[in-house]
XYZ file of C-alpha atoms in Angstrom:
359
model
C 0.000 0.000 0.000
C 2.690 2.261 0.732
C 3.996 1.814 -2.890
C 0.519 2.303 -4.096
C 0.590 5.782 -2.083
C 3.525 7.309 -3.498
C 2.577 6.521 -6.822
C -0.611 8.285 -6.334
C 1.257 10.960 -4.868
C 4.000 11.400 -7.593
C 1.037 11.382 -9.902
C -0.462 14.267 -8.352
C 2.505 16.431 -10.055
C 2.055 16.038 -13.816
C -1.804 16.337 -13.249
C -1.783 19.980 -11.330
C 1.096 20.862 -13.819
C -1.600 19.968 -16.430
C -4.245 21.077 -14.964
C -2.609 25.134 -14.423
C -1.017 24.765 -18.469
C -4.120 23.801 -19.885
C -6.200 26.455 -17.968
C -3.360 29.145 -18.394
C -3.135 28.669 -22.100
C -7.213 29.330 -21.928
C -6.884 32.524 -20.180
C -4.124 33.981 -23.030
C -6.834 33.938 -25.700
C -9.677 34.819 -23.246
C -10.092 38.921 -24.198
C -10.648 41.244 -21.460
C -7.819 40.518 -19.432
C -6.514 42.636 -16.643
C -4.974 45.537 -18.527
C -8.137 45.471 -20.665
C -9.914 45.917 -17.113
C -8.436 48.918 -16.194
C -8.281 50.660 -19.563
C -11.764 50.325 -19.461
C -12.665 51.344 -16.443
C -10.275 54.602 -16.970
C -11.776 55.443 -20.238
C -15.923 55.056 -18.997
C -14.667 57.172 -16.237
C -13.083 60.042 -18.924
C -9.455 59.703 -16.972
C -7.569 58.726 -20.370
C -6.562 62.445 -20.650
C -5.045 62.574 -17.234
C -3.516 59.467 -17.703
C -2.075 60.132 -21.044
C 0.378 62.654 -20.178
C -2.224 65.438 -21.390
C -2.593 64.254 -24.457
C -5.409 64.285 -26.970
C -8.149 62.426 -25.943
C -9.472 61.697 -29.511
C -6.106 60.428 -30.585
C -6.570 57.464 -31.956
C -3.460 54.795 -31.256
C -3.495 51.607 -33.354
C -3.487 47.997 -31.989
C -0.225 47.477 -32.954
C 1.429 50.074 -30.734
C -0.695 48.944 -27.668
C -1.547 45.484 -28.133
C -5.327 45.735 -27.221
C -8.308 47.727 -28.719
C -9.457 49.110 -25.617
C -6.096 51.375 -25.549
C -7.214 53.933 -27.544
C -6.949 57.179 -26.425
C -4.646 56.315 -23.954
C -0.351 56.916 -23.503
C 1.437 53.655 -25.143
C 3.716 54.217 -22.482
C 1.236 53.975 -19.515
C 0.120 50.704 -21.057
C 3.468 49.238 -21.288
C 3.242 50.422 -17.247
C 0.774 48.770 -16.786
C 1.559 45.789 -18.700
C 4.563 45.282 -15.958
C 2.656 46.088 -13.718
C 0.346 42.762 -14.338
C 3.295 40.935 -15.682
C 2.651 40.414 -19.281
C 5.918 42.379 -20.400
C 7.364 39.040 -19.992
C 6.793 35.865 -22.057
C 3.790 33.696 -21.283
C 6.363 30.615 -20.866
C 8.191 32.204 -18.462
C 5.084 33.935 -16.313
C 3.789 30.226 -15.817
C 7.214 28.491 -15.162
C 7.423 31.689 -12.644
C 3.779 30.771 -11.335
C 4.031 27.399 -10.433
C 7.493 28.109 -8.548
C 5.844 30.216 -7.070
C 2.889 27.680 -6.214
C 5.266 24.858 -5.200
C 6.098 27.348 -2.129
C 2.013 28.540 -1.987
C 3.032 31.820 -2.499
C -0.238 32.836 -4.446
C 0.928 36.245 -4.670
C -1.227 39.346 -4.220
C -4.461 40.355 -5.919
C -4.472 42.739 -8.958
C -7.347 44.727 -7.923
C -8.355 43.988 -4.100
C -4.915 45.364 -2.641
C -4.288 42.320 -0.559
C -2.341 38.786 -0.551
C -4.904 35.984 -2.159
C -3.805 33.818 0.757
C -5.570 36.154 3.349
C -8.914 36.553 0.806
C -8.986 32.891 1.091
C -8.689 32.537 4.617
C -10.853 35.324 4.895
C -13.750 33.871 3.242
C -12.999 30.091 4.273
C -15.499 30.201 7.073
C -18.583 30.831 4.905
C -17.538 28.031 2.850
C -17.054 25.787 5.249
C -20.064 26.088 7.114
C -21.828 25.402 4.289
C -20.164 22.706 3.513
C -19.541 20.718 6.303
C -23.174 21.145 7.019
C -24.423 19.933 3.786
C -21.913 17.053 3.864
C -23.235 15.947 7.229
C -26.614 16.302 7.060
C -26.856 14.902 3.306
C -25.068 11.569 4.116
C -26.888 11.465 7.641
C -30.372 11.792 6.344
C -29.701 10.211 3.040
C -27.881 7.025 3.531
C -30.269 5.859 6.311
C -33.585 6.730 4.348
C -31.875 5.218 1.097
C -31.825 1.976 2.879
C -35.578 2.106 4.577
C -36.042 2.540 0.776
C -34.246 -0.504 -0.741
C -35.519 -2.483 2.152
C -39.157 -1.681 1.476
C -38.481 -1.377 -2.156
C -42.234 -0.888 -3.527
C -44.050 0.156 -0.186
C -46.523 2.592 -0.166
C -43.637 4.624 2.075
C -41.006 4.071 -1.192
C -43.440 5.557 -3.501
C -44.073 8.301 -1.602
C -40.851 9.321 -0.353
C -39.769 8.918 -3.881
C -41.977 11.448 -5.378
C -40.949 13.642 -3.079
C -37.200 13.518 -3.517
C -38.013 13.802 -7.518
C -40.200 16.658 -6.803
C -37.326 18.163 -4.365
C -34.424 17.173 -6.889
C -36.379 18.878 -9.923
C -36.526 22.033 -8.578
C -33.687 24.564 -9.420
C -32.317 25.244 -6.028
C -31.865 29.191 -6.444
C -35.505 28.643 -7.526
C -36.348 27.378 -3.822
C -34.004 29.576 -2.147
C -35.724 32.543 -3.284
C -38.508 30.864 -2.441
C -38.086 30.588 1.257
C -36.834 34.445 0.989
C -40.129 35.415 0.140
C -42.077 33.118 2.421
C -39.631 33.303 5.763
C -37.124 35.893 5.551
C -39.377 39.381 5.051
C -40.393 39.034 1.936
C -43.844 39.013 1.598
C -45.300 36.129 4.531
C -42.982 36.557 7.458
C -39.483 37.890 8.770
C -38.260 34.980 10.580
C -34.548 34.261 9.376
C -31.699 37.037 8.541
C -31.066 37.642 4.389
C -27.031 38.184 4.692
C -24.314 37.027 6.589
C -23.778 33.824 8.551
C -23.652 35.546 12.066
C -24.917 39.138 13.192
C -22.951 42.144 13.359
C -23.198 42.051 16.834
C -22.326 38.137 17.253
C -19.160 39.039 19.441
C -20.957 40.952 21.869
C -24.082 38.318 22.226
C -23.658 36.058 25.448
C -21.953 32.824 24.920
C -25.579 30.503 24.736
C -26.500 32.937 22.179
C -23.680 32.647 19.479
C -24.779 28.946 18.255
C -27.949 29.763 18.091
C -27.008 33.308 16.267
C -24.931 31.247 13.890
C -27.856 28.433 13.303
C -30.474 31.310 12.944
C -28.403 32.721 9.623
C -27.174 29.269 8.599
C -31.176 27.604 8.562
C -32.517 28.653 4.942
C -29.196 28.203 3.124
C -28.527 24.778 4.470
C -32.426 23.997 3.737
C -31.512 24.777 -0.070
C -28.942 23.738 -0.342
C -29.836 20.136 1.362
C -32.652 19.433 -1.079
C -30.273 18.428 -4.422
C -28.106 16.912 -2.468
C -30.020 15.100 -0.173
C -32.457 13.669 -3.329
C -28.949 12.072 -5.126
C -27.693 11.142 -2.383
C -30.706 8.671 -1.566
C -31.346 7.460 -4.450
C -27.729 6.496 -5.157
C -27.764 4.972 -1.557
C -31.420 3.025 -2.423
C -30.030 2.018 -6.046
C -26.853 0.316 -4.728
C -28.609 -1.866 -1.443
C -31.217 -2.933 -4.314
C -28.207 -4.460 -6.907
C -26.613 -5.925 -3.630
C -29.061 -7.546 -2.333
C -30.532 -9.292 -5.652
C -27.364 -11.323 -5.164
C -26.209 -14.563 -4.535
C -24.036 -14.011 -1.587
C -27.035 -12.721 -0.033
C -29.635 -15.790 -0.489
C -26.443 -17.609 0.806
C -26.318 -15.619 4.040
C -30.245 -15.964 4.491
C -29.938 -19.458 3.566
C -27.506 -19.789 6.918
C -29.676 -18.749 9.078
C -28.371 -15.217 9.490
C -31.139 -12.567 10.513
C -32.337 -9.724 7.952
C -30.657 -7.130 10.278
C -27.024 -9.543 9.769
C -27.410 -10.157 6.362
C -27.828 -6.005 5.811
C -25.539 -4.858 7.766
C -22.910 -7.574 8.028
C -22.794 -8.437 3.998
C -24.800 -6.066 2.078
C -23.673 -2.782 3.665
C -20.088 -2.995 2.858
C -20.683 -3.744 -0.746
C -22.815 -1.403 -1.382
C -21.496 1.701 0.544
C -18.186 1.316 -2.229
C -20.007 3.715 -4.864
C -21.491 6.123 -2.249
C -17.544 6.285 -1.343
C -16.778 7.114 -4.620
C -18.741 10.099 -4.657
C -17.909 11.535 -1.764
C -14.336 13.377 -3.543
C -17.026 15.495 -5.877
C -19.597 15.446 -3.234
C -16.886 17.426 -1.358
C -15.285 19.534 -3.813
C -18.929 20.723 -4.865
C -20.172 21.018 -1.336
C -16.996 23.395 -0.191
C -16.211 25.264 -3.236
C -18.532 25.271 -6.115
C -22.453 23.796 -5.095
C -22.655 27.148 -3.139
C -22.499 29.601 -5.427
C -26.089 31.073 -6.642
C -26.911 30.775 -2.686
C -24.387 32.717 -1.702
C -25.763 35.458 -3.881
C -28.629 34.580 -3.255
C -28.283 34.864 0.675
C -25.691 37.571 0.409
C -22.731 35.036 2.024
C -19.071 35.970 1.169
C -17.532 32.570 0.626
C -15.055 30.919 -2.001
C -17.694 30.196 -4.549
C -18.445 34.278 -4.937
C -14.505 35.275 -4.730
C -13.950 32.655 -7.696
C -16.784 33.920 -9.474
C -15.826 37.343 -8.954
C -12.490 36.976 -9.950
C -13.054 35.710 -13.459
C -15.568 38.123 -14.100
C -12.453 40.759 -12.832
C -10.101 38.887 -14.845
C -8.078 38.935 -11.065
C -5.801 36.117 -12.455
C -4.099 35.695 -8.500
C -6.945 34.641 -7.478
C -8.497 32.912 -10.159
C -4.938 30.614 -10.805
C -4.567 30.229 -6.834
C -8.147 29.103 -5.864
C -8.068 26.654 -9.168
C -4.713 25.271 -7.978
C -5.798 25.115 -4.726
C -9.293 22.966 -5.350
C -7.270 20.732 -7.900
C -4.982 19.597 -5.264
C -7.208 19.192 -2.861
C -9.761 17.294 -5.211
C -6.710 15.066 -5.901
C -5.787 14.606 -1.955
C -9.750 13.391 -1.566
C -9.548 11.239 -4.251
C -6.418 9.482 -2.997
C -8.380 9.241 0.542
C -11.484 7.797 -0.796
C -9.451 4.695 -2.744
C -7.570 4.406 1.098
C -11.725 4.325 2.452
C -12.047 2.129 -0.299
C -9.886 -0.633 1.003
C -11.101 -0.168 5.009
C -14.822 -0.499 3.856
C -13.322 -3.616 1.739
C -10.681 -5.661 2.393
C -10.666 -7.429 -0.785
C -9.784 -4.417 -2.240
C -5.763 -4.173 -3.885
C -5.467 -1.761 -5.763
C -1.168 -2.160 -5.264
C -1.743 -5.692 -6.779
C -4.394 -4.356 -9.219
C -1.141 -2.094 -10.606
C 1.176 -4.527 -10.692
C-alpha cells in the first residue's frame, strides 16, 4: 500500500502541472484581461486624458502600438506600465514556469485589484464556505444514507413511492428557484421575517452572550442549508437506495439468508459494505462541490461571502491571483480526496488491492 501511495502521490505532479497549463493557455486567448480591465474602467470614467500625459483624448493609437483595442486614447507608455505592472511584459512561458514556482512554495501572490495577498482573501472567506459545507456534507449523508436503505428495504411500499416522489419533486426544482422561495415566504419578503437575508452571524455576534452565538450562527445558517440540502439530499438517496437494491438481488445474499443469518445480519454484516463502495466514490465530488462550487447562486442569493463568490468574482475581474490560486488550490485538494477515498475504499473492503491491481 505504501507503494501504491507514493505513486498516487508522484502522480499528483504532472496532473496539477496539467491542470494550471491547460487552464493558463485558456486565459491567453480569453479577451478582457486585466490591462483590458483597467483601460476600461479609466476610459468610462473620462481619466484617459489625465492618464495620457495630457494628451489628446481623440487620438486614436493603433493595436499594434498597444496590443489591445481598448487602448485607444490612452499613452502607449502607460500601457506598457501597466503591462509590468500585471506581468505580461514578460513571455507567457516564463510567467507560468514563474507561477508554479511560485505555487510549489504557496506563495499565491497578491491580488491585482483587491490590494491584498490571495492567501488572506482565502482565509478570509474560508469560514462561509465551510459552514456550508460541512453542514451539507453531514446532514446529506446522515439523512440520506439511512432513508436510502428504509427505501431498498421496502423497495415498492406505499412509504417508497411516496418518499420517492418527493425527492423527484425536491431534486427537480432549481435550487436558487427554492431559495428565493423561502426568501419570500420566511425571511421578510412578503409572509414573514423569521430568518436574517445576509451574513452567517450578526454584526453584533461578538458581543451576544456565549448561549446565544450557536444559536445566532444556526439562525443565519437555517434557509441556506435547507436549499442547499434538497439536491443533495435527493442524489444522495437514491444512489444509496439504487446500490442496497443491486446488492441484495445477489447470490451471496440468499447464501447468508440461507444460513440462518437474521435480515438485520445479512444487511448490515454483507450487504452494507458492498454497497457503501459507490457512495464512497462520490464523496471526492460530493466534497469539492459542497466546499467550493455547489454554493455559489446561494451565496448570492443569501448575500454570504464565501469561495464560490470570490472565484466567481475573480473571473468576471479577470483577477488572475486569485483565479490561478483558488483553481490550484481545489485541484490539489480534489486530488488529496480522491487518494483518501481509494484508502476508504480498502477499510470499507478488504478485498480491495489496488497495489496488486497495478502490478
Amino acid at each position: 500500500m505504501g507503494a501504491y501511495i507514493l505513486r498516487r502521490l508522484l502522480l499528483m505532479i504532472p496532473t496539477i502541472v496539467g491542470i494550471m497549463a491547460i487552464s493558463f493557455i485558456v486565459v491567453q486567448f480569453a479577451p478582457g484581461g486585466p490591462v483590458e480591465q483597467v483601460i476600461s474602467d479609466l476610459t468610462s470614467q473620462g481619466g484617459g486624458d489625465r492618464l495620457s500625459g495630457g494628451g489628446d483624448m481623440l487620438q486614436d493609437f493603433s493595436q499594434d502600438a498597444s496590443g489591445y483595442r481598448g487602448a485607444r486614447g490612452l499613452d502607449p507608455e502607460f500601457i506598457a506600465k501597466l503591462e509590468q505592472q500585471f506581468g505580461f511584459d514578460k513571455p507567457p512561458l516564463e510567467r507560468f514556469l514563474s507561477m508554479m514556482g511560485n505555487y510549489i512554495r504557496f506563495d499565491f501572490g497578491e491580488s491585482f485589484f483587491r490590494n491584498t495577498s490571495v492567501v488572506d482573501l482565502i482565509v478570509e472567506k474560508m469560514p462561509v464556505s465551510i459552514s456550508l459545507g460541512v453542514w451539507i456534507l453531514i446532514l446529506s449523508y446522515a439523512i440520506s444514507i439511512p432513508l436510502g436503505i428504509k427505501k431498498a428495504v421496502s423497495d415498492g411500499s406505499p412509504f417508497d413511492m411516496w418518499t420517492s416522489a418527493i425527492i423527484v419533486v425536491g431534486y427537480a426544482v432549481p435550487s436558487f428557484l427554492f431559495g428565493i422561495l423561502l426568501i419570500v415566504v420566511f425571511a421578510g419578503g412578503s409572509f414573514f421575517d423569521w430568518f436574517p437575508l445576509r451574513g452567517i452571524v450578526s454584526d453584533d455576534f461578538w458581543q451576544l452572550p456565549w448561549w446565544q452565538k450557536p444559536l445566532d450562527y444556526l439562525w443565519h445558517m437555517t434557509l441556506p442549508l435547507i436549499t442547499l440540502l434538497l439536491s443533495a439530499f435527493a442524489t444522495t438517496t437514491l444512489l444509496t437506495k439504487n446500490s442496497f437494491i443491486d446488492e441484495i438481488k445477489k447470490q451471496y445474499v440468499v447464501t447468508a439468508r440461507a444460513k440462518g443469518l437474521t435480515e438485520r445480519q445479512v444487511l448490515y454484516g454483507h450487504v452494507f459494505r458492498n454497497a457503501m463502495l459507490i457512495i464512497i466514490a462520490g464523496f471526492p465530488g460530493a466534497f469539492i462541490s459542497a466546499f467550493f462550487t455547489g454554493s455559489l447562486l446561494i451565496e448570492y442569493i443569501f448575500s454570504l461571502d464565501g469561495l464560490g463568490r470570490l472565484g466567481y468574482d475573480a473571473i468576471v475581474r479577470r483577477d488572475y491571483p486569485i483565479v490561478f490560486a483558488t483553481l490550484y488550490i481545489f485541484s490539489l485538494m480534489g486530488l488529496v480526496v480522491s487518494l483518501i477515498s481509494d484508502l476508504i475504499y480498502t477499510w470499507v473492503d478488504p478485498r480491495i488491492d489496488f497495489e496488486r491491481r497495478d502490478v
